[in-house]
Amino acid sequence: AQTVTQSQPEMSVQEAETVTLSCTYDTSENNYYLFWYKQPPSRQMILVIRQEAYKQQNATENRFSVNFQKAAKSFSLKISDSQLGDTAMYFCAFMKPLTQGGSEKLVFGKGTKLTVNP
Amino acid sequence: SAVISQKPSRDICQRGTSLTIQCQVDSQVTMMFWYRQQPGQSLTLIATANQGSEATYESGFVIDKFPISRPNLTFSTLTVSNMSPEDSSIYLCSVEDATRALQFFGPGTRLTVL
């Protein structure tokens, strides 16, 4: 079974600075997807970024980028120029595609609570 | 991305009663998922609901406690039966965009059981 580990329960960063959230995972699969979701106090789960395991290039989405190290099974999220609105719980998640198409469930880490201070 | 709504957004219920949560999507989707997020915790999958077939439940979740309906490709319900305070959680539905291997979440239902 797949497991996802986020070792930082809480982090804080000053506005406009850069912060990196860590995530490691365990799987025997070769083809899979990794995600970072953001959950602000409104509790809405918002997709931040996605990485396909077969792509070596790290995914980027505006101020958000990942450092994907497949051999090390590491998937960290870097937030540049942090904004107050980035304050939220951040969940790392793993998903295995179904062989016949579609996808399986998301397996989530326990989350990292990020606070951006003014 | 799909627009997903859930009803109710929150509710306070008495133990021993049941609550049905609705999830509506603005487009047809094959797979819908129901997750539970206990206070201060991560999300755990309850079951996967495909239209036209019985829901598939994860270990630790049973149909008698969490019956699910999936009458069409845009709608699903989750019932939390015979509730106890331990059922107090946020319940979220998600839908799959199979072409892009993405899941999008509804806004969640915050349930408090007294």
XYZ file of C-alpha atoms in Angstrom, chain A residues 33 35 37 39 41-45 47 50 89 91 95 98 101-111, chain B residues 9-10 31 33 35 37 41-43 45 58 90 92 96 98 100-110:
52
model
C 0.786 11.047 -9.921
C -0.275 16.367 -5.917
C -3.610 20.431 -2.275
C -7.048 23.762 2.376
C -9.902 27.830 6.783
C -12.882 27.783 4.415
C -12.119 23.984 4.216
C -12.305 23.951 0.400
C -9.650 21.591 -0.990
C -5.469 21.741 -6.203
C 0.425 18.063 -10.033
C -3.105 23.461 5.459
C -1.616 18.207 1.863
C -2.598 8.663 -6.876
C -6.015 2.398 -13.175
C -8.110 4.165 -17.601
C -9.267 6.525 -14.917
C -7.590 6.724 -11.572
C -7.685 5.322 -8.109
C -8.147 7.049 -4.801
C -5.960 9.816 -3.491
C -3.766 8.880 -0.538
C -3.038 11.925 1.588
C -0.302 12.867 4.010
C -1.218 14.310 7.395
C -0.697 17.862 6.224
C -22.793 22.948 4.070
C -23.032 22.202 7.775
C -16.204 8.330 -10.779
C -15.440 9.750 -4.288
C -13.869 11.360 1.875
C -11.812 14.478 7.404
C -6.793 15.172 10.554
C -6.129 14.364 6.931
C -8.631 13.023 4.425
C -11.501 7.770 1.502
C -12.545 1.149 1.888
C -16.045 17.195 7.410
C -16.129 15.890 1.096
C -12.436 12.652 -11.287
C -10.102 11.034 -16.033
C -6.190 14.658 -16.912
C -5.907 12.307 -13.908
C -7.177 14.995 -11.570
C -9.643 15.061 -8.710
C -11.595 18.144 -7.756
C -13.339 18.568 -4.438
C -16.632 19.949 -3.316
C -16.774 22.546 -0.534
C -17.435 19.930 2.141
C -20.141 19.348 4.731
C -19.230 20.030 8.357
